[in-house]
Every structure is written in structure tokens, then in C-alpha cells.
Amino acid sequence: MASGGLVSSSTGTMGRSLVLIMLAVMAFSRCIICMATPVEERSLLETGEFTLDSVRQSLTGQEDTIVYRLIERAKFPLNSRLYDQKYELVPGSPVTLIQFLFKQTEIVQAKAGRYLNPEETPFFPENLPPSVIQDRTYPVFLHPPASSVNVNNIIWDVYFNKFLPLLVKPGDDGNYAATSASDIELLQALSRRIHYGKFVAEVKYREAPHEYEPLIRAKDRNALMNLLTFKKQEEMVMRRVEKKGMVFGQYVSLNDTESTGKYKIDPSLVSQLYEKWVMPLTKDVEVEYLLKRLDGEQKQVP
Ligand SMILES: O=C(O)C(=O)C[C@]1(C(=O)O)C=C[C@@H](O)C=C1
């Protein structure tokens, strides 16, 4: 009995230990998955949780991508021949090399379904080919008549004419393919972030339609801009992106005491980018979207 009791109690202990080990392994692997896919990196179209908090969380995750891509682009000098048509790098065509490469990239990515995703907005929307992937569908969250807002021509102009010369060193290293790939990825990340203004606007509208509707009907852009602006939120974003510029852009040394105090990109340039262009353009997208928010809807009879 005694030994039987001992056996059964040790079997029970072993069984419990086994269960505990299994639970620990499960928790650990979930933890690894959590680390691999941070919450804010998940597309809201997958989670379907559209709230002001969740949309802001997505914007926070997108900051990481933008800062990494800024660091990547800053590894190359300006390479201005890419952007100047006078060099005729695309023989027989009136476009710059970057326009040519960007358009070709969008054509390939359209075939893979990139622009079926409402979070993506093409820079060259004319005559894009259909997706070869037919069965990929996305939930409809945006108001269809308003979802086509596209400010990529402004993003393009600001990026090449105002921002890029501040980010990179002058000069030409002839690395045009790698430089243009870096420009394209950075511009796509900026465009995605700025056009997320559509999702922010939709959430804000759904939370307070009674506040937005009269201003939309009156086409009062200034009042809409005031209503959707949160200065404190903007200040927080600017401080956070500057910090990300420092943390992601530091030179890593195995010697802990060695700190150069230098960064791969100027962190204050990241907050400047957000203050002068990213947030104002996001708000312009929000206003443009809202102005179309009632299109195609029946006016409510009081
Ligand atoms: O978070 C919001 O409410 C937004 O509309 C986004 C955003 C931004 O671009 O980060 C834009 C406008 C607001 O004033 C604050 C922040």
C-alpha cells in the first residue's frame, strides 16, 4: 500500500510536473511569437479592431519602419542623377530613372495584390495591372466614395525637393539601383502612414458623427481641421520619433563605455519630418476624406 501510494503519488507529481513543463513551453513559445510579431505591427484589417487607440497604435508601429528606412536611405549620398531627367538615364523616355523604376515596381507589386489592400496607395495609379491573386479580400471599413483620397503627388514633391537633401550627404556613388530601392521603400512607408489618415478620420467620424456632419455639409475645412487636431498627441509623437531616431540610429559598440554621441541620422530631423510634413499631410488626408464622407449617403430627415 505504502509503496503503491508512493508510486501513485510520485506518478502524480511527475504528471503535474509534465503538465507544468508543457504549460511553460507553451507560454515560452507564445512569448517568442509575441516578440516576433509586436502587437502594433499587426494590420488592423486583420484584427478588425478599429478604435482611435488601435489606429494610433498602428501609427506608432509604422514609425519604426519609417525610422529604419530613413537610416537605410542615409547610407547613400544624394545620387541626384536618379532624379534629374536631363541625364536621360531612361533612353527614349521623358521620365527620370526614379519615376521609371518606381512605376515598374508598382506594376509588379500590383500583380501581387498590393493595391487591393486599402492601406496601400499607389504613386502611379494609372493603368496598373490587376492582381494575379484573386482570392485575397479585405473587410470594407472606409467609406467607399472617400477611400480614393490620394496625396502621393504632394508626398513625392516634398520628399525629393525638400526632405531628401536634408537627410543625405551630397555626392554621387553610382549606386542607383540600391538607392532607388531605398527611396521606394521609404516613400511607400511614408505614404502608408500619411494615408492612414483615412482610417483615423473614419474612426473619429464614427465616434462623433453629430459633430462632424454639420461641418462636412458646410464644407468647412478649417473647422474640420480644428476638430480633428490634438496638439498634445502631436507633441508626444514628435518626442517619440526623435527618441526612436536616437535608439535605432545609435552606433553599437561592444565596449559599453564607448559612446560616440553620434547617430546614423540626426534624430531632430525625424521629429522635423513629422512636424512639418508627416502630421500636416495626415491631417490633410483626414480633412479630404471627411469632406467626401457623406457622398452617396441619404440626408437624414429630422
Ligand atoms: O492621433 C490622431 O488623432 C491623429 O489624427 C493623428 C495625428 C498624427 O498625424 O499623428 C494627426 C492629427 C492629430 O492632431 C494628432 C495626431
PDB file of C-alpha atoms and ligand atoms in Angstrom:
ATOM      1  CA  MET A   1       0.000   0.000   0.000  1.00  0.00           C
ATOM      2  CA  ALA A   2       2.662   2.289   1.212  1.00  0.00           C
ATOM      3  CA  SER A   3       4.831   1.646  -1.801  1.00  0.00           C
ATOM      4  CA  GLY A   4       1.777   1.682  -4.075  1.00  0.00           C
ATOM      5  CA  GLY A   5       0.850   5.020  -2.507  1.00  0.00           C
ATOM      6  CA  LEU A   6       4.356   6.211  -3.028  1.00  0.00           C
ATOM      7  CA  VAL A   7       4.299   5.088  -6.681  1.00  0.00           C
ATOM      8  CA  SER A   8       0.944   6.712  -7.342  1.00  0.00           C
ATOM      9  CA  SER A   9       1.940   9.918  -5.591  1.00  0.00           C
ATOM     10  CA  SER A  10       5.239  10.067  -7.488  1.00  0.00           C
ATOM     11  CA  THR A  11       3.342   9.362 -10.735  1.00  0.00           C
ATOM     12  CA  GLY A  12       1.001  12.208  -9.776  1.00  0.00           C
ATOM     13  CA  THR A  13       3.953  14.503  -9.083  1.00  0.00           C
ATOM     14  CA  MET A  14       5.548  13.500 -12.371  1.00  0.00           C
ATOM     15  CA  GLY A  15       2.260  14.064 -14.177  1.00  0.00           C
ATOM     16  CA  ARG A  16       1.879  17.503 -12.596  1.00  0.00           C
ATOM     17  CA  SER A  17       5.489  18.347 -13.439  1.00  0.00           C
ATOM     18  CA  LEU A  18       4.909  17.259 -17.009  1.00  0.00           C
ATOM     19  CA  VAL A  19       1.805  19.444 -17.264  1.00  0.00           C
ATOM     20  CA  LEU A  20       3.744  22.360 -15.753  1.00  0.00           C
ATOM     21  CA  ILE A  21       6.613  21.840 -18.206  1.00  0.00           C
ATOM     22  CA  MET A  22       4.170  21.702 -21.121  1.00  0.00           C
ATOM     23  CA  LEU A  23       2.460  24.890 -19.935  1.00  0.00           C
ATOM     24  CA  ALA A  24       5.835  26.600 -19.570  1.00  0.00           C
ATOM     25  CA  VAL A  25       6.864  25.502 -23.094  1.00  0.00           C
ATOM     26  CA  MET A  26       3.536  26.778 -24.477  1.00  0.00           C
ATOM     27  CA  ALA A  27       3.909  30.093 -22.663  1.00  0.00           C
ATOM     28  CA  PHE A  28       7.504  30.414 -23.868  1.00  0.00           C
ATOM     29  CA  SER A  29       6.611  29.717 -27.494  1.00  0.00           C
ATOM     30  CA  ARG A  30       3.718  32.201 -27.303  1.00  0.00           C
ATOM     31  CA  CYS A  31       6.169  34.685 -25.871  1.00  0.00           C
ATOM     32  CA  ILE A  32       8.537  34.091 -28.809  1.00  0.00           C
ATOM     33  CA  ILE A  33       5.620  34.605 -31.222  1.00  0.00           C
ATOM     34  CA  CYS A  34       4.710  37.821 -29.362  1.00  0.00           C
ATOM     35  CA  MET A  35       8.284  39.027 -29.697  1.00  0.00           C
ATOM     36  CA  ALA A  36       8.373  38.179 -33.383  1.00  0.00           C
ATOM     37  CA  THR A  37       5.107  39.970 -34.173  1.00  0.00           C
ATOM     38  CA  PRO A  38       4.718  43.020 -31.943  1.00  0.00           C
ATOM     39  CA  VAL A  39       1.102  43.971 -31.363  1.00  0.00           C
ATOM     40  CA  GLU A  40       1.304  47.258 -33.217  1.00  0.00           C
ATOM     41  CA  GLU A  41       2.729  45.634 -36.343  1.00  0.00           C
ATOM     42  CA  ARG A  42      -0.463  43.648 -36.955  1.00  0.00           C
ATOM     43  CA  SER A  43      -2.679  45.134 -39.610  1.00  0.00           C
ATOM     44  CA  LEU A  44      -5.936  46.461 -38.222  1.00  0.00           C
ATOM     45  CA  LEU A  45      -7.648  44.903 -41.221  1.00  0.00           C
ATOM     46  CA  GLU A  46      -6.673  41.527 -39.773  1.00  0.00           C
ATOM     47  CA  THR A  47      -7.742  42.269 -36.212  1.00  0.00           C
ATOM     48  CA  GLY A  48     -10.811  44.294 -37.262  1.00  0.00           C
ATOM     49  CA  GLU A  49     -10.407  46.418 -34.102  1.00  0.00           C
ATOM     50  CA  PHE A  50     -10.757  49.958 -35.308  1.00  0.00           C
ATOM     51  CA  THR A  51     -10.679  52.413 -32.409  1.00  0.00           C
ATOM     52  CA  LEU A  52      -8.750  55.658 -32.015  1.00  0.00           C
ATOM     53  CA  ASP A  53      -6.350  53.814 -29.684  1.00  0.00           C
ATOM     54  CA  SER A  54      -5.757  50.907 -32.056  1.00  0.00           C
ATOM     55  CA  VAL A  55      -5.283  53.174 -35.064  1.00  0.00           C
ATOM     56  CA  ARG A  56      -2.801  55.284 -33.077  1.00  0.00           C
ATOM     57  CA  GLN A  57      -1.025  52.073 -32.079  1.00  0.00           C
ATOM     58  CA  SER A  58      -0.663  51.212 -35.749  1.00  0.00           C
ATOM     59  CA  LEU A  59       0.776  54.681 -36.446  1.00  0.00           C
ATOM     60  CA  THR A  60       3.279  54.078 -33.627  1.00  0.00           C
ATOM     61  CA  GLY A  61       4.375  50.781 -35.205  1.00  0.00           C
ATOM     62  CA  GLN A  62       4.739  52.442 -38.585  1.00  0.00           C
ATOM     63  CA  GLU A  63       7.158  54.965 -37.042  1.00  0.00           C
ATOM     64  CA  ASP A  64       9.655  52.132 -36.530  1.00  0.00           C
ATOM     65  CA  THR A  65       9.520  51.212 -40.205  1.00  0.00           C
ATOM     66  CA  ILE A  66       9.940  54.838 -41.247  1.00  0.00           C
ATOM     67  CA  VAL A  67      12.933  55.408 -38.960  1.00  0.00           C
ATOM     68  CA  TYR A  68      14.655  52.191 -40.138  1.00  0.00           C
ATOM     69  CA  ARG A  69      14.107  53.190 -43.745  1.00  0.00           C
ATOM     70  CA  LEU A  70      15.417  56.700 -43.143  1.00  0.00           C
ATOM     71  CA  ILE A  71      18.577  55.120 -41.742  1.00  0.00           C
ATOM     72  CA  GLU A  72      18.875  52.862 -44.799  1.00  0.00           C
ATOM     73  CA  ARG A  73      18.455  55.714 -47.289  1.00  0.00           C
ATOM     74  CA  ALA A  74      21.009  57.840 -45.418  1.00  0.00           C
ATOM     75  CA  LYS A  75      23.688  55.242 -46.230  1.00  0.00           C
ATOM     76  CA  PHE A  76      23.785  56.553 -49.804  1.00  0.00           C
ATOM     77  CA  PRO A  77      24.626  60.060 -50.960  1.00  0.00           C
ATOM     78  CA  LEU A  78      22.032  62.102 -52.822  1.00  0.00           C
ATOM     79  CA  ASN A  79      22.737  60.476 -56.222  1.00  0.00           C
ATOM     80  CA  SER A  80      20.827  63.255 -57.953  1.00  0.00           C
ATOM     81  CA  ARG A  81      21.193  61.747 -61.438  1.00  0.00           C
ATOM     82  CA  LEU A  82      18.367  59.405 -60.435  1.00  0.00           C
ATOM     83  CA  TYR A  83      16.005  62.344 -60.121  1.00  0.00           C
ATOM     84  CA  ASP A  84      17.020  64.574 -62.972  1.00  0.00           C
ATOM     85  CA  GLN A  85      15.600  63.970 -66.414  1.00  0.00           C
ATOM     86  CA  LYS A  86      18.389  65.905 -68.127  1.00  0.00           C
ATOM     87  CA  TYR A  87      20.706  62.888 -67.704  1.00  0.00           C
ATOM     88  CA  GLU A  88      18.353  60.793 -69.863  1.00  0.00           C
ATOM     89  CA  LEU A  89      19.086  57.606 -67.922  1.00  0.00           C
ATOM     90  CA  VAL A  90      15.956  56.045 -69.469  1.00  0.00           C
ATOM     91  CA  PRO A  91      16.782  56.238 -73.171  1.00  0.00           C
ATOM     92  CA  GLY A  92      13.959  57.458 -75.396  1.00  0.00           C
ATOM     93  CA  SER A  93      11.693  58.294 -72.466  1.00  0.00           C
ATOM     94  CA  PRO A  94      10.859  61.675 -70.908  1.00  0.00           C
ATOM     95  CA  VAL A  95      10.902  60.312 -67.338  1.00  0.00           C
ATOM     96  CA  THR A  96      13.573  60.248 -64.636  1.00  0.00           C
ATOM     97  CA  LEU A  97      15.145  56.947 -63.625  1.00  0.00           C
ATOM     98  CA  ILE A  98      13.346  57.007 -60.260  1.00  0.00           C
ATOM     99  CA  GLN A  99       9.957  57.540 -61.967  1.00  0.00           C
ATOM    100  CA  PHE A 100      10.675  54.648 -64.317  1.00  0.00           C
ATOM    101  CA  LEU A 101      11.804  52.269 -61.540  1.00  0.00           C
ATOM    102  CA  PHE A 102       9.003  53.265 -59.179  1.00  0.00           C
ATOM    103  CA  LYS A 103       6.350  52.673 -61.823  1.00  0.00           C
ATOM    104  CA  GLN A 104       7.820  49.290 -62.747  1.00  0.00           C
ATOM    105  CA  THR A 105       7.926  48.332 -59.057  1.00  0.00           C
ATOM    106  CA  GLU A 106       4.258  49.267 -58.621  1.00  0.00           C
ATOM    107  CA  ILE A 107       3.315  47.236 -61.702  1.00  0.00           C
ATOM    108  CA  VAL A 108       4.964  44.118 -60.257  1.00  0.00           C
ATOM    109  CA  GLN A 109       3.527  44.721 -56.787  1.00  0.00           C
ATOM    110  CA  ALA A 110       0.027  45.371 -58.181  1.00  0.00           C
ATOM    111  CA  LYS A 111       0.185  41.904 -59.741  1.00  0.00           C
ATOM    112  CA  ALA A 112       0.895  40.520 -56.275  1.00  0.00           C
ATOM    113  CA  GLY A 113      -2.184  42.324 -54.934  1.00  0.00           C
ATOM    114  CA  ARG A 114      -0.544  45.218 -53.082  1.00  0.00           C
ATOM    115  CA  TYR A 115      -3.202  47.752 -54.047  1.00  0.00           C
ATOM    116  CA  LEU A 116      -6.149  45.542 -53.146  1.00  0.00           C
ATOM    117  CA  ASN A 117      -5.173  46.418 -49.600  1.00  0.00           C
ATOM    118  CA  PRO A 118      -6.910  49.681 -48.600  1.00  0.00           C
ATOM    119  CA  GLU A 119      -3.860  50.594 -46.513  1.00  0.00           C
ATOM    120  CA  GLU A 120      -1.799  50.967 -49.695  1.00  0.00           C
ATOM    121  CA  THR A 121      -1.987  53.872 -52.147  1.00  0.00           C
ATOM    122  CA  PRO A 122      -0.106  53.823 -55.471  1.00  0.00           C
ATOM    123  CA  PHE A 123       2.050  56.713 -56.687  1.00  0.00           C
ATOM    124  CA  PHE A 124       1.317  55.847 -60.340  1.00  0.00           C
ATOM    125  CA  PRO A 125      -2.286  54.607 -60.228  1.00  0.00           C
ATOM    126  CA  GLU A 126      -2.910  54.896 -63.978  1.00  0.00           C
ATOM    127  CA  ASN A 127      -3.176  51.575 -65.820  1.00  0.00           C
ATOM    128  CA  LEU A 128      -1.975  49.325 -63.024  1.00  0.00           C
ATOM    129  CA  PRO A 129      -2.453  45.658 -63.917  1.00  0.00           C
ATOM    130  CA  PRO A 130      -4.917  43.508 -61.957  1.00  0.00           C
ATOM    131  CA  SER A 131      -3.739  41.213 -59.195  1.00  0.00           C
ATOM    132  CA  VAL A 132      -2.962  37.615 -60.170  1.00  0.00           C
ATOM    133  CA  ILE A 133      -4.073  36.650 -56.664  1.00  0.00           C
ATOM    134  CA  GLN A 134      -7.848  36.606 -56.962  1.00  0.00           C
ATOM    135  CA  ASP A 135      -8.997  35.304 -53.601  1.00  0.00           C
ATOM    136  CA  ARG A 136      -7.474  37.973 -51.323  1.00  0.00           C
ATOM    137  CA  THR A 137     -10.237  40.177 -49.960  1.00  0.00           C
ATOM    138  CA  TYR A 138     -10.224  42.835 -47.251  1.00  0.00           C
ATOM    139  CA  PRO A 139     -13.021  43.955 -44.938  1.00  0.00           C
ATOM    140  CA  VAL A 140     -14.592  47.234 -46.023  1.00  0.00           C
ATOM    141  CA  PHE A 141     -14.071  49.760 -43.233  1.00  0.00           C
ATOM    142  CA  LEU A 142     -13.593  53.002 -45.153  1.00  0.00           C
ATOM    143  CA  HIS A 143     -16.496  54.854 -46.775  1.00  0.00           C
ATOM    144  CA  PRO A 144     -16.036  53.848 -50.458  1.00  0.00           C
ATOM    145  CA  PRO A 145     -16.511  57.293 -52.102  1.00  0.00           C
ATOM    146  CA  ALA A 146     -13.916  58.751 -49.712  1.00  0.00           C
ATOM    147  CA  SER A 147     -11.400  55.920 -49.812  1.00  0.00           C
ATOM    148  CA  SER A 148      -9.727  57.083 -53.031  1.00  0.00           C
ATOM    149  CA  VAL A 149      -8.086  60.167 -51.489  1.00  0.00           C
ATOM    150  CA  ASN A 150      -4.506  60.186 -52.784  1.00  0.00           C
ATOM    151  CA  VAL A 151      -1.900  62.829 -51.871  1.00  0.00           C
ATOM    152  CA  ASN A 152       1.109  60.892 -53.181  1.00  0.00           C
ATOM    153  CA  ASN A 153       1.958  63.646 -55.680  1.00  0.00           C
ATOM    154  CA  ILE A 154       2.463  66.032 -52.724  1.00  0.00           C
ATOM    155  CA  ILE A 155       4.453  63.414 -50.774  1.00  0.00           C
ATOM    156  CA  TRP A 156       6.637  62.905 -53.854  1.00  0.00           C
ATOM    157  CA  ASP A 157       7.319  66.631 -54.227  1.00  0.00           C
ATOM    158  CA  VAL A 158       8.075  67.189 -50.532  1.00  0.00           C
ATOM    159  CA  TYR A 159      10.309  64.120 -50.333  1.00  0.00           C
ATOM    160  CA  PHE A 160      12.539  64.852 -53.315  1.00  0.00           C
ATOM    161  CA  ASN A 161      12.568  68.635 -53.230  1.00  0.00           C
ATOM    162  CA  LYS A 162      12.543  69.440 -49.530  1.00  0.00           C
ATOM    163  CA  PHE A 163      13.324  66.472 -47.299  1.00  0.00           C
ATOM    164  CA  LEU A 164      15.865  64.260 -49.081  1.00  0.00           C
ATOM    165  CA  PRO A 165      18.581  66.960 -49.347  1.00  0.00           C
ATOM    166  CA  LEU A 166      18.354  67.366 -45.545  1.00  0.00           C
ATOM    167  CA  LEU A 167      18.673  63.617 -44.915  1.00  0.00           C
ATOM    168  CA  VAL A 168      21.601  62.620 -47.112  1.00  0.00           C
ATOM    169  CA  LYS A 169      25.102  63.812 -47.932  1.00  0.00           C
ATOM    170  CA  PRO A 170      25.656  65.429 -51.315  1.00  0.00           C
ATOM    171  CA  GLY A 171      27.538  63.347 -53.873  1.00  0.00           C
ATOM    172  CA  ASP A 172      27.180  60.508 -56.311  1.00  0.00           C
ATOM    173  CA  ASP A 173      28.417  56.942 -55.717  1.00  0.00           C
ATOM    174  CA  GLY A 174      26.692  55.489 -58.792  1.00  0.00           C
ATOM    175  CA  ASN A 175      24.673  53.047 -56.651  1.00  0.00           C
ATOM    176  CA  TYR A 176      21.421  53.900 -58.409  1.00  0.00           C
ATOM    177  CA  ALA A 177      19.607  50.576 -58.115  1.00  0.00           C
ATOM    178  CA  ALA A 178      20.145  50.265 -54.362  1.00  0.00           C
ATOM    179  CA  THR A 179      19.447  53.959 -53.766  1.00  0.00           C
ATOM    180  CA  SER A 180      16.198  53.887 -55.718  1.00  0.00           C
ATOM    181  CA  ALA A 181      15.091  50.687 -53.937  1.00  0.00           C
ATOM    182  CA  SER A 182      15.674  52.520 -50.679  1.00  0.00           C
ATOM    183  CA  ASP A 183      13.745  55.612 -51.872  1.00  0.00           C
ATOM    184  CA  ILE A 184      10.832  53.450 -52.979  1.00  0.00           C
ATOM    185  CA  GLU A 185      10.595  51.594 -49.666  1.00  0.00           C
ATOM    186  CA  LEU A 186      10.831  54.816 -47.680  1.00  0.00           C
ATOM    187  CA  LEU A 187       8.245  56.612 -49.816  1.00  0.00           C
ATOM    188  CA  GLN A 188       5.868  53.661 -49.541  1.00  0.00           C
ATOM    189  CA  ALA A 189       6.199  53.692 -45.734  1.00  0.00           C
ATOM    190  CA  LEU A 190       5.568  57.460 -45.619  1.00  0.00           C
ATOM    191  CA  SER A 191       2.610  57.149 -47.968  1.00  0.00           C
ATOM    192  CA  ARG A 192       1.074  54.342 -45.943  1.00  0.00           C
ATOM    193  CA  ARG A 193       1.443  56.357 -42.733  1.00  0.00           C
ATOM    194  CA  ILE A 194       0.030  59.548 -44.199  1.00  0.00           C
ATOM    195  CA  HIS A 195      -2.906  57.805 -45.906  1.00  0.00           C
ATOM    196  CA  TYR A 196      -3.700  56.113 -42.606  1.00  0.00           C
ATOM    197  CA  GLY A 197      -5.366  59.459 -42.012  1.00  0.00           C
ATOM    198  CA  LYS A 198      -8.363  57.886 -43.789  1.00  0.00           C
ATOM    199  CA  PHE A 199      -8.705  55.268 -41.039  1.00  0.00           C
ATOM    200  CA  VAL A 200      -8.169  57.870 -38.305  1.00  0.00           C
ATOM    201  CA  ALA A 201     -10.840  60.082 -39.880  1.00  0.00           C
ATOM    202  CA  GLU A 202     -13.323  57.220 -40.220  1.00  0.00           C
ATOM    203  CA  VAL A 203     -12.868  56.267 -36.558  1.00  0.00           C
ATOM    204  CA  LYS A 204     -13.273  59.883 -35.442  1.00  0.00           C
ATOM    205  CA  TYR A 205     -16.348  60.316 -37.620  1.00  0.00           C
ATOM    206  CA  ARG A 206     -18.000  57.147 -36.273  1.00  0.00           C
ATOM    207  CA  GLU A 207     -17.284  58.242 -32.701  1.00  0.00           C
ATOM    208  CA  ALA A 208     -18.962  61.660 -33.151  1.00  0.00           C
ATOM    209  CA  PRO A 209     -20.987  61.893 -36.395  1.00  0.00           C
ATOM    210  CA  HIS A 210     -23.176  64.645 -34.896  1.00  0.00           C
ATOM    211  CA  GLU A 211     -20.072  66.851 -34.502  1.00  0.00           C
ATOM    212  CA  TYR A 212     -18.650  66.165 -37.950  1.00  0.00           C
ATOM    213  CA  GLU A 213     -21.763  66.149 -40.137  1.00  0.00           C
ATOM    214  CA  PRO A 214     -22.679  69.875 -39.965  1.00  0.00           C
ATOM    215  CA  LEU A 215     -19.051  70.842 -40.733  1.00  0.00           C
ATOM    216  CA  ILE A 216     -18.899  68.405 -43.658  1.00  0.00           C
ATOM    217  CA  ARG A 217     -22.178  69.746 -45.091  1.00  0.00           C
ATOM    218  CA  ALA A 218     -20.864  73.309 -44.700  1.00  0.00           C
ATOM    219  CA  LYS A 219     -17.557  72.182 -46.352  1.00  0.00           C
ATOM    220  CA  ASP A 220     -15.811  73.993 -43.505  1.00  0.00           C
ATOM    221  CA  ARG A 221     -12.212  72.786 -43.853  1.00  0.00           C
ATOM    222  CA  ASN A 222     -10.840  74.947 -41.038  1.00  0.00           C
ATOM    223  CA  ALA A 223     -13.436  73.814 -38.525  1.00  0.00           C
ATOM    224  CA  LEU A 224     -12.852  70.168 -39.510  1.00  0.00           C
ATOM    225  CA  MET A 225      -9.103  70.651 -39.103  1.00  0.00           C
ATOM    226  CA  ASN A 226      -9.616  72.129 -35.622  1.00  0.00           C
ATOM    227  CA  LEU A 227     -11.977  69.368 -34.580  1.00  0.00           C
ATOM    228  CA  LEU A 228      -9.612  66.553 -35.556  1.00  0.00           C
ATOM    229  CA  THR A 229      -6.430  68.156 -34.186  1.00  0.00           C
ATOM    230  CA  PHE A 230      -4.961  67.025 -30.850  1.00  0.00           C
ATOM    231  CA  LYS A 231      -1.878  69.154 -30.161  1.00  0.00           C
ATOM    232  CA  LYS A 232      -0.791  67.080 -27.144  1.00  0.00           C
ATOM    233  CA  GLN A 233      -0.866  63.906 -29.240  1.00  0.00           C
ATOM    234  CA  GLU A 234       1.252  65.583 -31.924  1.00  0.00           C
ATOM    235  CA  GLU A 235       3.841  66.703 -29.356  1.00  0.00           C
ATOM    236  CA  MET A 236       4.042  63.180 -27.994  1.00  0.00           C
ATOM    237  CA  VAL A 237       4.543  61.746 -31.491  1.00  0.00           C
ATOM    238  CA  MET A 238       7.359  64.213 -32.171  1.00  0.00           C
ATOM    239  CA  ARG A 239       9.175  63.368 -28.952  1.00  0.00           C
ATOM    240  CA  ARG A 240       8.777  59.640 -29.566  1.00  0.00           C
ATOM    241  CA  VAL A 241      10.057  59.651 -33.158  1.00  0.00           C
ATOM    242  CA  GLU A 242      13.070  61.722 -32.124  1.00  0.00           C
ATOM    243  CA  LYS A 243      13.833  59.149 -29.434  1.00  0.00           C
ATOM    244  CA  LYS A 244      13.475  56.347 -31.987  1.00  0.00           C
ATOM    245  CA  GLY A 245      15.957  58.196 -34.196  1.00  0.00           C
ATOM    246  CA  MET A 246      18.412  58.068 -31.261  1.00  0.00           C
ATOM    247  CA  VAL A 247      17.764  54.481 -30.201  1.00  0.00           C
ATOM    248  CA  PHE A 248      17.607  52.875 -33.646  1.00  0.00           C
ATOM    249  CA  GLY A 249      20.312  55.119 -35.076  1.00  0.00           C
ATOM    250  CA  GLN A 250      22.978  54.648 -32.433  1.00  0.00           C
ATOM    251  CA  TYR A 251      26.330  53.097 -33.299  1.00  0.00           C
ATOM    252  CA  VAL A 252      26.556  49.837 -31.359  1.00  0.00           C
ATOM    253  CA  SER A 253      29.872  49.005 -29.750  1.00  0.00           C
ATOM    254  CA  LEU A 254      30.809  46.002 -27.629  1.00  0.00           C
ATOM    255  CA  ASN A 255      32.553  48.386 -25.316  1.00  0.00           C
ATOM    256  CA  ASP A 256      29.805  49.746 -23.049  1.00  0.00           C
ATOM    257  CA  THR A 257      31.788  52.771 -22.002  1.00  0.00           C
ATOM    258  CA  GLU A 258      32.361  53.832 -25.582  1.00  0.00           C
ATOM    259  CA  SER A 259      29.683  56.271 -26.688  1.00  0.00           C
ATOM    260  CA  THR A 260      30.386  58.495 -29.637  1.00  0.00           C
ATOM    261  CA  GLY A 261      27.271  60.609 -29.080  1.00  0.00           C
ATOM    262  CA  LYS A 262      26.771  60.367 -32.846  1.00  0.00           C
ATOM    263  CA  TYR A 263      23.789  58.901 -34.690  1.00  0.00           C
ATOM    264  CA  LYS A 264      23.306  57.447 -38.159  1.00  0.00           C
ATOM    265  CA  ILE A 265      20.721  60.149 -38.862  1.00  0.00           C
ATOM    266  CA  ASP A 266      20.078  63.377 -37.000  1.00  0.00           C
ATOM    267  CA  PRO A 267      17.272  62.470 -34.522  1.00  0.00           C
ATOM    268  CA  SER A 268      15.888  66.013 -34.619  1.00  0.00           C
ATOM    269  CA  LEU A 269      15.430  65.616 -38.385  1.00  0.00           C
ATOM    270  CA  VAL A 270      12.966  62.789 -37.703  1.00  0.00           C
ATOM    271  CA  SER A 271      10.807  64.995 -35.485  1.00  0.00           C
ATOM    272  CA  GLN A 272      11.122  67.798 -38.058  1.00  0.00           C
ATOM    273  CA  LEU A 273       9.918  65.410 -40.775  1.00  0.00           C
ATOM    274  CA  TYR A 274       6.886  64.579 -38.665  1.00  0.00           C
ATOM    275  CA  GLU A 275       6.189  68.145 -37.573  1.00  0.00           C
ATOM    276  CA  LYS A 276       6.497  69.787 -40.981  1.00  0.00           C
ATOM    277  CA  TRP A 277       5.220  67.117 -43.334  1.00  0.00           C
ATOM    278  CA  VAL A 278       4.018  63.760 -41.990  1.00  0.00           C
ATOM    279  CA  MET A 279       1.442  65.018 -39.498  1.00  0.00           C
ATOM    280  CA  PRO A 280       0.191  68.000 -41.547  1.00  0.00           C
ATOM    281  CA  LEU A 281      -0.288  65.727 -44.572  1.00  0.00           C
ATOM    282  CA  THR A 282      -2.022  63.092 -42.428  1.00  0.00           C
ATOM    283  CA  LYS A 283      -4.413  65.813 -41.291  1.00  0.00           C
ATOM    284  CA  ASP A 284      -4.959  66.980 -44.884  1.00  0.00           C
ATOM    285  CA  VAL A 285      -5.874  63.385 -45.765  1.00  0.00           C
ATOM    286  CA  GLU A 286      -8.272  63.311 -42.806  1.00  0.00           C
ATOM    287  CA  VAL A 287      -9.973  66.534 -43.958  1.00  0.00           C
ATOM    288  CA  GLU A 288     -10.179  65.427 -47.622  1.00  0.00           C
ATOM    289  CA  TYR A 289     -11.606  62.093 -46.541  1.00  0.00           C
ATOM    290  CA  LEU A 290     -14.199  63.699 -44.263  1.00  0.00           C
ATOM    291  CA  LEU A 291     -15.303  66.110 -46.997  1.00  0.00           C
ATOM    292  CA  LYS A 292     -16.276  63.043 -49.027  1.00  0.00           C
ATOM    293  CA  ARG A 293     -17.633  61.103 -46.039  1.00  0.00           C
ATOM    294  CA  LEU A 294     -21.287  61.867 -46.733  1.00  0.00           C
ATOM    295  CA  ASP A 295     -21.094  61.352 -50.512  1.00  0.00           C
ATOM    296  CA  GLY A 296     -23.623  58.786 -51.634  1.00  0.00           C
ATOM    297  CA  GLU A 297     -25.469  58.846 -48.300  1.00  0.00           C
ATOM    298  CA  GLN A 298     -29.115  59.862 -47.862  1.00  0.00           C
ATOM    299  CA  LYS A 299     -29.575  63.072 -45.891  1.00  0.00           C
ATOM    300  CA  GLN A 300     -31.332  62.274 -42.574  1.00  0.00           C
ATOM    301  CA  VAL A 301     -34.759  63.906 -42.324  1.00  0.00           C
ATOM    302  CA  PRO A 302     -35.078  65.346 -38.789  1.00  0.00           C
TER     303      PRO A 302
HETATM  304  O1  LIG B   1      -3.947  60.746 -33.440  1.00  0.00           O
HETATM  305  C1  LIG B   1      -4.746  61.431 -34.056  1.00  0.00           C
HETATM  306  O2  LIG B   1      -5.818  61.859 -33.556  1.00  0.00           O
HETATM  307  C2  LIG B   1      -4.470  61.799 -35.435  1.00  0.00           C
HETATM  308  O3  LIG B   1      -5.308  62.370 -36.092  1.00  0.00           O
HETATM  309  C3  LIG B   1      -3.106  61.544 -35.994  1.00  0.00           C
HETATM  310  C4  LIG B   1      -2.210  62.748 -35.829  1.00  0.00           C
HETATM  311  C5  LIG B   1      -0.829  62.328 -36.427  1.00  0.00           C
HETATM  312  O4  LIG B   1      -0.629  62.542 -37.611  1.00  0.00           O
HETATM  313  O5  LIG B   1      -0.051  61.707 -35.686  1.00  0.00           O
HETATM  314  C6  LIG B   1      -2.781  63.870 -36.603  1.00  0.00           C
HETATM  315  C7  LIG B   1      -3.555  64.795 -36.008  1.00  0.00           C
HETATM  316  C8  LIG B   1      -3.716  64.943 -34.558  1.00  0.00           C
HETATM  317  O6  LIG B   1      -3.592  66.264 -34.178  1.00  0.00           O
HETATM  318  C9  LIG B   1      -2.786  64.075 -33.816  1.00  0.00           C
HETATM  319  C10 LIG B   1      -2.043  63.112 -34.415  1.00  0.00           C
END
